[in-house]
mmCIF file of C-alpha atoms in Angstrom:
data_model
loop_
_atom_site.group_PDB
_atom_site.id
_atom_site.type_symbol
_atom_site.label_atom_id
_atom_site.label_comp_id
_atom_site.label_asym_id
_atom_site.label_seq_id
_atom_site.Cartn_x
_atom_site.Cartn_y
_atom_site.Cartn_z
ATOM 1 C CA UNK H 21 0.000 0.000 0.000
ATOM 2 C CA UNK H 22 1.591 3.227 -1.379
ATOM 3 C CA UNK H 23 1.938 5.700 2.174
ATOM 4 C CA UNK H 24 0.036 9.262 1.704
ATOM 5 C CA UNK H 25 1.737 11.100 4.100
ATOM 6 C CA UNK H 26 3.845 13.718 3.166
ATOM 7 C CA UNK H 27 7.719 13.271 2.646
ATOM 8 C CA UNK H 28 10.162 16.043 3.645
ATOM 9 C CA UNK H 29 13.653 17.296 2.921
ATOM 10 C CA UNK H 30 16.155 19.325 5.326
ATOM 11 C CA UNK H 31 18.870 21.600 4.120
ATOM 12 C CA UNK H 32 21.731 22.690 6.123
ATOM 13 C CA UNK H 33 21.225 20.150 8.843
ATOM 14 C CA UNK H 34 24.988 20.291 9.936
ATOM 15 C CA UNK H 35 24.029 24.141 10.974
ATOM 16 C CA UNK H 36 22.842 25.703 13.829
ATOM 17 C CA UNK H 37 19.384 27.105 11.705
ATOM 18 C CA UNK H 38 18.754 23.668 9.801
ATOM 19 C CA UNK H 39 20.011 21.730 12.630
ATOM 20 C CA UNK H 40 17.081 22.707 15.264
ATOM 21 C CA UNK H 41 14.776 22.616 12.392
ATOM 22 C CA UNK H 42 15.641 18.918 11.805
ATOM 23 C CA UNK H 43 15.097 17.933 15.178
ATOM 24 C CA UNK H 44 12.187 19.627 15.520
ATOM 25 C CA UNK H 45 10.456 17.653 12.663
ATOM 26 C CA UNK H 46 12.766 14.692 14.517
ATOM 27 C CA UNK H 47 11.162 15.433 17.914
ATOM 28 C CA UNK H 48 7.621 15.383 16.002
ATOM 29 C CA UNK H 49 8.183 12.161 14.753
ATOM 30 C CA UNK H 50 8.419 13.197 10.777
ATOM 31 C CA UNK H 51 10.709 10.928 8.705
ATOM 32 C CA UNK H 52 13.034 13.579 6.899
ATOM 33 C CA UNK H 53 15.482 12.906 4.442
ATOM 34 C CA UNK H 54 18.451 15.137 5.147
ATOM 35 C CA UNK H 55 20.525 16.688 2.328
ATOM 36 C CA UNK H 56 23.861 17.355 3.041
ATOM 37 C CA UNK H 57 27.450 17.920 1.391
ATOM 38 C CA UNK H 58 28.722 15.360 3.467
ATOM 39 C CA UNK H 59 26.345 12.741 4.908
ATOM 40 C CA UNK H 60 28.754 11.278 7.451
ATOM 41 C CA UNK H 61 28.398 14.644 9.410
ATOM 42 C CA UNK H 62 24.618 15.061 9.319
ATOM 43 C CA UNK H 63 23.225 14.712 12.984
ATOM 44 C CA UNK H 64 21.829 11.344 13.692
ATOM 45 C CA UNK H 65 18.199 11.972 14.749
ATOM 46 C CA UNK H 66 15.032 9.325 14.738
ATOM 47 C CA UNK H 67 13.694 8.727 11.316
ATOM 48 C CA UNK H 68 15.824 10.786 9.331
ATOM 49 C CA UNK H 69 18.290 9.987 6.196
ATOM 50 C CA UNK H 70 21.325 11.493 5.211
ATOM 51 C CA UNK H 71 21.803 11.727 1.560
ATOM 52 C CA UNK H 72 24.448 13.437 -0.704
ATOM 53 C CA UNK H 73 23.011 17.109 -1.431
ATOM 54 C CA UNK H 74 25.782 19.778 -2.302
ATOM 55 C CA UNK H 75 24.267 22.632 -4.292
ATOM 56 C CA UNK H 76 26.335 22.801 -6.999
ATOM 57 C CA UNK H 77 25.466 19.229 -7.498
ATOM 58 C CA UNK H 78 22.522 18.853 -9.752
ATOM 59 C CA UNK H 79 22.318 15.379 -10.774
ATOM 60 C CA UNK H 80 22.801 14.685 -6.941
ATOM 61 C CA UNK H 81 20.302 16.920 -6.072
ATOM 62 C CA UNK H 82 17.788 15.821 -8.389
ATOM 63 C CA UNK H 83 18.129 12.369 -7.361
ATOM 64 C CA UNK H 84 18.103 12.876 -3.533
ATOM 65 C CA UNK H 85 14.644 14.947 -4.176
ATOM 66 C CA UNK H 86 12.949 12.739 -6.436
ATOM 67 C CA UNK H 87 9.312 11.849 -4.491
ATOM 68 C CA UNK H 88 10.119 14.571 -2.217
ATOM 69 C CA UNK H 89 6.929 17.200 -1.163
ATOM 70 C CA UNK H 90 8.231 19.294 1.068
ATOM 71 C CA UNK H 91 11.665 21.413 1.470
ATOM 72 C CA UNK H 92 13.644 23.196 3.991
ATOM 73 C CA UNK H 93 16.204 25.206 1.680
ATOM 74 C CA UNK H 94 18.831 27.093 3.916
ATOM 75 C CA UNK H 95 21.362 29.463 1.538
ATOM 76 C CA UNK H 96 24.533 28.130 0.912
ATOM 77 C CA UNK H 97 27.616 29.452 2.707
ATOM 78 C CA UNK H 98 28.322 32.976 1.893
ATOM 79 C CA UNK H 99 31.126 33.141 -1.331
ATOM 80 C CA UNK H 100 30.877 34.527 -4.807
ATOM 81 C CA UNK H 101 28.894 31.557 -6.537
ATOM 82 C CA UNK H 102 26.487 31.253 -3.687
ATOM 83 C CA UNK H 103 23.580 32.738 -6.020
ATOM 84 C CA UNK H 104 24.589 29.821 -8.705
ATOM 85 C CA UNK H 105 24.580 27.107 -6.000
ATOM 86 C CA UNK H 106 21.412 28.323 -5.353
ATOM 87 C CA UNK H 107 19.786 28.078 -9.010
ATOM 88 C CA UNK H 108 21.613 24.859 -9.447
ATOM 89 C CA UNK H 109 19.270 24.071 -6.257
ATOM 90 C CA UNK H 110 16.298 25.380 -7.291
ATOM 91 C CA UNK H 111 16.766 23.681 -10.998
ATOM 92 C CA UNK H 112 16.797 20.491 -9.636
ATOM 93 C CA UNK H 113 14.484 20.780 -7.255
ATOM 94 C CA UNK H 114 11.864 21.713 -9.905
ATOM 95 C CA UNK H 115 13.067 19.081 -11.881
ATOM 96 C CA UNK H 116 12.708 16.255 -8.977
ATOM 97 C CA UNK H 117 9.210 17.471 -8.839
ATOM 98 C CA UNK H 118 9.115 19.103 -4.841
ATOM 99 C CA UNK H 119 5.718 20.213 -4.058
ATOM 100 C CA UNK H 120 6.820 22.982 -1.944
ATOM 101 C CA UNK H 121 10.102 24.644 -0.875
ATOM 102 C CA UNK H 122 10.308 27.092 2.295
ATOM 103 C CA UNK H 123 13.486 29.197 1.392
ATOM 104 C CA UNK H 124 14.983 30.813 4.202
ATOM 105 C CA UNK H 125 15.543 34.485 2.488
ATOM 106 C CA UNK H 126 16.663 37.838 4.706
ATOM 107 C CA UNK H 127 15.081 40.747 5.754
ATOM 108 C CA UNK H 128 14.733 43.420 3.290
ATOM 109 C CA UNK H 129 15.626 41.350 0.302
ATOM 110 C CA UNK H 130 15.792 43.701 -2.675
ATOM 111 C CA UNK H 131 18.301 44.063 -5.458
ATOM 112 C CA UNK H 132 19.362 47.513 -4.033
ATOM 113 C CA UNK H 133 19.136 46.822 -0.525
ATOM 114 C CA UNK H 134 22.095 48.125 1.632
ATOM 115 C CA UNK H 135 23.206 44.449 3.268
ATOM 116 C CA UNK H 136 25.052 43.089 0.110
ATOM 117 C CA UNK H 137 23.699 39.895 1.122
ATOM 118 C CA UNK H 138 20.413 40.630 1.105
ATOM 119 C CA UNK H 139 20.539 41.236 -2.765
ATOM 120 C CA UNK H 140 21.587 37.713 -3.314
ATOM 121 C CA UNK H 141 18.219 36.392 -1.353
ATOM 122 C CA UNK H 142 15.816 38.702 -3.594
ATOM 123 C CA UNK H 143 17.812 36.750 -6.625
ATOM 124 C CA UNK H 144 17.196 33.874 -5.205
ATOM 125 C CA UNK H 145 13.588 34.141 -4.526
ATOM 126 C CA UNK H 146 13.048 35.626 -7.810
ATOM 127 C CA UNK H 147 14.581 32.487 -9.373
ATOM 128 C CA UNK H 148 12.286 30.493 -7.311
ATOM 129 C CA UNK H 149 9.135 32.600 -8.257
ATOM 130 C CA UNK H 150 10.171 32.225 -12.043
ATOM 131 C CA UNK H 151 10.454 28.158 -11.409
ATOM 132 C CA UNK H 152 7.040 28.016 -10.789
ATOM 133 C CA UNK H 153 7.299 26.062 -7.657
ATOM 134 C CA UNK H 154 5.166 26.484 -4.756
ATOM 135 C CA UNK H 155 6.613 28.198 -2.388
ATOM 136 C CA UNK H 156 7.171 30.074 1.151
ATOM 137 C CA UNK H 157 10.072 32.586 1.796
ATOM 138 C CA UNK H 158 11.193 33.370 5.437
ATOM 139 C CA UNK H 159 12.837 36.504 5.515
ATOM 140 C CA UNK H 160 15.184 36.643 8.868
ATOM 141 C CA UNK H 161 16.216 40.009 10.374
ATOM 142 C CA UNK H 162 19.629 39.692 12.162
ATOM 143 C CA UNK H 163 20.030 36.769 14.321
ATOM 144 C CA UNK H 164 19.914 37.470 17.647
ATOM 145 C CA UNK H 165 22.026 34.008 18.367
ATOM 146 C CA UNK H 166 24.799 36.171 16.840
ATOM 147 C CA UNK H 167 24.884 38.987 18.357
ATOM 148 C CA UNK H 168 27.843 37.874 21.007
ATOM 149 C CA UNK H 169 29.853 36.915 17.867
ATOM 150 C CA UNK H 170 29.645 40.601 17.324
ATOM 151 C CA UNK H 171 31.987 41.742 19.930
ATOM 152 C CA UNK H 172 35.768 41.937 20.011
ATOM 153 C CA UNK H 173 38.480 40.856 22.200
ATOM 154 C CA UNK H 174 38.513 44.045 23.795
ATOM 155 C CA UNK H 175 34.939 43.634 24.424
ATOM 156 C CA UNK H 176 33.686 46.326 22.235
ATOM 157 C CA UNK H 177 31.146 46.224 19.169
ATOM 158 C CA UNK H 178 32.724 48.783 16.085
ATOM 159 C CA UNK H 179 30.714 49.530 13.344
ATOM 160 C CA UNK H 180 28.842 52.129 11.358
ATOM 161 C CA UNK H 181 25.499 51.500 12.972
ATOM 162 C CA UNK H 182 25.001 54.628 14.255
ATOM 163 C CA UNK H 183 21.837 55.079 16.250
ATOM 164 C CA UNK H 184 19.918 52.679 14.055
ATOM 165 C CA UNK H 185 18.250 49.580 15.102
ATOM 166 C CA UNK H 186 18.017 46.166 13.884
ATOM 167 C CA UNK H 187 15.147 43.783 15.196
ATOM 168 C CA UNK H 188 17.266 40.796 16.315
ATOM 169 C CA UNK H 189 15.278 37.182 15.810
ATOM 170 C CA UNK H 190 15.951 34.279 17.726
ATOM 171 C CA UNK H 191 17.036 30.710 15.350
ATOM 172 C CA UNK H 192 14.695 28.649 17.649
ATOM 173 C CA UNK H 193 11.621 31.506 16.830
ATOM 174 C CA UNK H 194 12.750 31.065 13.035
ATOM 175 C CA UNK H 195 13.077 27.100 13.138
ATOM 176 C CA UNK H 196 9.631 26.761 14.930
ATOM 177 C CA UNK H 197 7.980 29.303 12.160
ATOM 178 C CA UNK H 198 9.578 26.927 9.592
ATOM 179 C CA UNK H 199 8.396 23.408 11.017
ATOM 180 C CA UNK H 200 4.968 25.094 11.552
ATOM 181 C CA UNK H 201 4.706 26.207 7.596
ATOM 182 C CA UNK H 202 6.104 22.580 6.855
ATOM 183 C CA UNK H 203 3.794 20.572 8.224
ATOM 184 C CA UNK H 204 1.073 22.886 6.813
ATOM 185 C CA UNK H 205 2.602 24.777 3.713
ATOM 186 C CA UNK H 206 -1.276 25.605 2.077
ATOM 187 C CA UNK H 207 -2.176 28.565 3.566
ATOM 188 C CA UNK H 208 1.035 29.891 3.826
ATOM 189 C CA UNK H 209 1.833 29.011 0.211
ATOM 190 C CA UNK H 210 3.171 31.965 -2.289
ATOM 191 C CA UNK H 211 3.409 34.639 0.980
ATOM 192 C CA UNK H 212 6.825 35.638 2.499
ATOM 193 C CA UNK H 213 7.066 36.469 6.380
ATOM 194 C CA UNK H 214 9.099 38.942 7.890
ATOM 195 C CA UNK H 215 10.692 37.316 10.760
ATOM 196 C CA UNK H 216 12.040 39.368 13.652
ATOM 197 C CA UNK H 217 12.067 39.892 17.653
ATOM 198 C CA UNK H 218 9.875 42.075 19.713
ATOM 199 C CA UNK H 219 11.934 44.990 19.830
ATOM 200 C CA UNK H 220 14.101 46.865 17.726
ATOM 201 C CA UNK H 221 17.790 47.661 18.991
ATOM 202 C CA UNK H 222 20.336 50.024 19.047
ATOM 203 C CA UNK H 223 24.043 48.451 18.925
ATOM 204 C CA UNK H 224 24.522 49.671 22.202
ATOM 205 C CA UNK H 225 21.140 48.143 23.777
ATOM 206 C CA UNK H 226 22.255 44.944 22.601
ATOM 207 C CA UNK H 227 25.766 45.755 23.897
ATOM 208 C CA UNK H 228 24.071 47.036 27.396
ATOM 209 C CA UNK H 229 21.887 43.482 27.154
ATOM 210 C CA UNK H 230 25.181 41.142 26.357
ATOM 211 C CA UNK H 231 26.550 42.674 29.419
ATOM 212 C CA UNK H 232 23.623 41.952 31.661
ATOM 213 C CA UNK H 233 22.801 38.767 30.560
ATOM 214 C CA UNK H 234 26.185 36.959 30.449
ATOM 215 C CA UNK H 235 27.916 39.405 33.118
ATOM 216 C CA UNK H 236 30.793 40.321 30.503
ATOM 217 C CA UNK H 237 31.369 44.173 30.064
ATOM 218 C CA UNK H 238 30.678 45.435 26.600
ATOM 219 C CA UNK H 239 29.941 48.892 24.641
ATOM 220 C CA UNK H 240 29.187 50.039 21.448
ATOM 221 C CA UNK H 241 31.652 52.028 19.747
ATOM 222 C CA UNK H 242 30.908 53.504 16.840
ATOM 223 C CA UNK H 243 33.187 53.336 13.469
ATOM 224 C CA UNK H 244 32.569 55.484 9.741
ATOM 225 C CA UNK H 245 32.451 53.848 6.994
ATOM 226 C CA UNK H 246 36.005 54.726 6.488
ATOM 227 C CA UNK H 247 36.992 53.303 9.407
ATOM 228 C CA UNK H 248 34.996 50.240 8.966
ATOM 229 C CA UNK H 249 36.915 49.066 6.452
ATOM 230 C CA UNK H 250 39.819 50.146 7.659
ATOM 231 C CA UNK H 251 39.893 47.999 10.676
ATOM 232 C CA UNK H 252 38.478 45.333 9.220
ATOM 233 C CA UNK H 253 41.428 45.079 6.280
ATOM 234 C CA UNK H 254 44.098 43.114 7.914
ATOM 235 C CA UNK H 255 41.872 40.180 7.751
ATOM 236 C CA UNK H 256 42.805 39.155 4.196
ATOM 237 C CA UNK H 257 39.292 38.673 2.672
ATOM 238 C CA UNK H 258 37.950 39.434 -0.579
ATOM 239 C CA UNK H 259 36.836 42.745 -1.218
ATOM 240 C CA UNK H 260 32.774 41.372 -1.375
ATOM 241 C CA UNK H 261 33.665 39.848 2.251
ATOM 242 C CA UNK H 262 34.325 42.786 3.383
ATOM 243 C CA UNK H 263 31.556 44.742 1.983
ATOM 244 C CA UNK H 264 29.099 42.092 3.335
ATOM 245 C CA UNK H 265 30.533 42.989 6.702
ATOM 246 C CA UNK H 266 30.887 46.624 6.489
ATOM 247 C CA UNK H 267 26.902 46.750 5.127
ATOM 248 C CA UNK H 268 25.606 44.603 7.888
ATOM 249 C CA UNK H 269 26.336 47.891 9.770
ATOM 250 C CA UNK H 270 24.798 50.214 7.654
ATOM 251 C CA UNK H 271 22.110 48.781 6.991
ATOM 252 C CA UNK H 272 21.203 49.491 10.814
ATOM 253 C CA UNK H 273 22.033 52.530 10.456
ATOM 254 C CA UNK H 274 20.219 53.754 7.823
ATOM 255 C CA UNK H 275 16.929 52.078 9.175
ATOM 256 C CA UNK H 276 16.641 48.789 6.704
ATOM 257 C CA UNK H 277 16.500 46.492 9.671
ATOM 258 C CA UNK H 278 14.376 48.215 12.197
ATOM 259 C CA UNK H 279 10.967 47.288 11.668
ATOM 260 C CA UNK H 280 9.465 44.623 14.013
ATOM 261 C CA UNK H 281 6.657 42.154 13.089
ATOM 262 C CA UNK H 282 4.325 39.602 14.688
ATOM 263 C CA UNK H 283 4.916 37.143 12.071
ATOM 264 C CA UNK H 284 6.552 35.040 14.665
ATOM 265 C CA UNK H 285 3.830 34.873 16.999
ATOM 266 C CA UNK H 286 1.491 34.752 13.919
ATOM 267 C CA UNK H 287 2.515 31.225 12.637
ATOM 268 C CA UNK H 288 3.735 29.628 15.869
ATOM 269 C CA UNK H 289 1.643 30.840 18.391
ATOM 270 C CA UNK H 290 4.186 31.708 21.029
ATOM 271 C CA UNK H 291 5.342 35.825 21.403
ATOM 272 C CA UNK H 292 8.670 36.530 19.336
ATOM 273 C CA UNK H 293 11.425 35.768 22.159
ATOM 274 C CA UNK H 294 13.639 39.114 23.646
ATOM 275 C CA UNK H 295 17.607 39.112 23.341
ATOM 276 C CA UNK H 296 18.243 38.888 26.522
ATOM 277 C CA UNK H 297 16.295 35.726 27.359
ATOM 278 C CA UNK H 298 18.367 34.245 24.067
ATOM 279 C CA UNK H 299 21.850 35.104 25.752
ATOM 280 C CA UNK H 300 20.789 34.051 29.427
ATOM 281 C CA UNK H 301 22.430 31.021 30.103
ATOM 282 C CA UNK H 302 19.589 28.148 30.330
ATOM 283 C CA UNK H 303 18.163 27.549 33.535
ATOM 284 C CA UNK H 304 19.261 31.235 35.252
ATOM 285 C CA UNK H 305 16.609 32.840 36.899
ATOM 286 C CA UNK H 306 15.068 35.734 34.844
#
């Protein structure tokens, strides 16, 4: 007797975004098949498969997808072909005939927008509108997750941000969004959701919140542009590295990452969670 129920697919399992959304479908007891560069590092979690499924692969791809309905589709790892791993992706998942990809996108995706990044996404979802595959986009603000990763050794946050705000989300709010539009894609089918926390920050709120939630001192100090880059040069990347990183900044400050919405709390049914209660260690009191 041929089974009815829906199959599934997981991107980017061997990250910290795909990962929790894995074992959230895990935890739910849905069979997933995971897709993965290398399948030997793919978690080991109840009912799921690890398959071969590097981007750039398409015959791979196609194969691995075949009778597949639904899919998680994380973006590659930032680099210059990223947007080409992606269509590669999004080729052969239209060819392997997936009912319905969820493509986790970015805030503000536009083909101007001031995070560098960002224009890749709005590329991206573009190529998946043209595909004609059924789809769901999850645009992330910054995550919150990462906001420690923001500070220096010297326990200070530099960058061009100046007084403007970014509404950090937390991966767990994101990966329980995603499972949610997974396990019931209809209604959500063709939309894109703006996914961020309940408050917009400054860089120095979330400086002043690292510092009361984990108990390490750190500030905000400001950088221009100029000095963005400047500071940032001894690192040795490419030149698009480094604009990635400067823009992150600016794009704060000039507003592109402010605005907060309930989409969170909209297709999970819990409230958006704060910064601070992302950063506390688990268990502390509150």
């Amino acid at each position: 007797m041929v089974s009815t129920e829906p199959t599934y697919a997981v991107t980017g399992a061997t990250g910290r975004l795909g990962g929790r959304i894995a074992r959230r479908l895990a935890a739910a007891g849905t069979p997933q098949t995971l897709l993965c560069r290398t399948p030997a590092r793919a978690p080991e979690l109840p009912g799921a498969t690890a398959v071969p499924g590097a981007y750039g692969d398409h015959d791979a791809l196609v194969r691995s997808l075949r009778g597949t309905d639904r899919v998680l589709m994380v973006s590659a790892s930032e680099s210059p072909d990223r947007l080409d791993q992606h269509r590669t992706f999004i080729d052969a998942a239209t060819e392997a005939g997936v009912a319905h990809l969820v493509y986790i996108s970015f805030y503000g995706a536009a083909p101007d927008a001031t995070f560098t990044l960002a224009r890749d996404h709005w590329h991206t979802e573009q190529h998946i509108r043209a595909s004609g595959l059924p789809f769901t986009f999850l645009r992330d603000n910054l995550y919150a997750d990462f906001m420690p990763g923001l500070v220096g050794d010297d326990g200070a946050i530099r960058g061009p941000a100046g007084d403007g705000r970014a509404a950090v989300v937390a991966q767990d709010d994101i990966a329980d969004a995603a499972v949610a539009i997974l396990h019931e894609p209809g209604p959500h089918t063709g939309r894109a959701y703006d996914l961020t926390g309940p408050e917009a920050l400054t860089l120095a709120e979330v400086a002043a919140t690292i510092t009361d939630a984990t108990g390490r001192p750190v500030a905000y100090v400001p950088e221009t542009v100029e000095e963005a880059y400047a500071s940032r040069a001894g690192y040795g990347v490419p030149d698009w590295q480094l604009d990635a990183w400067v823009s992150t900044y600016t794009a704060i400050a000039d507003g592109s990452l402010a605005g907060v919405t309930t989409a969170i709390e909209d297709l999970t049914g819990h409230p958006a969670t704060a910064l601070e209660q992302v950063l506390r260690p688990k268990g502390a009191d509150l």
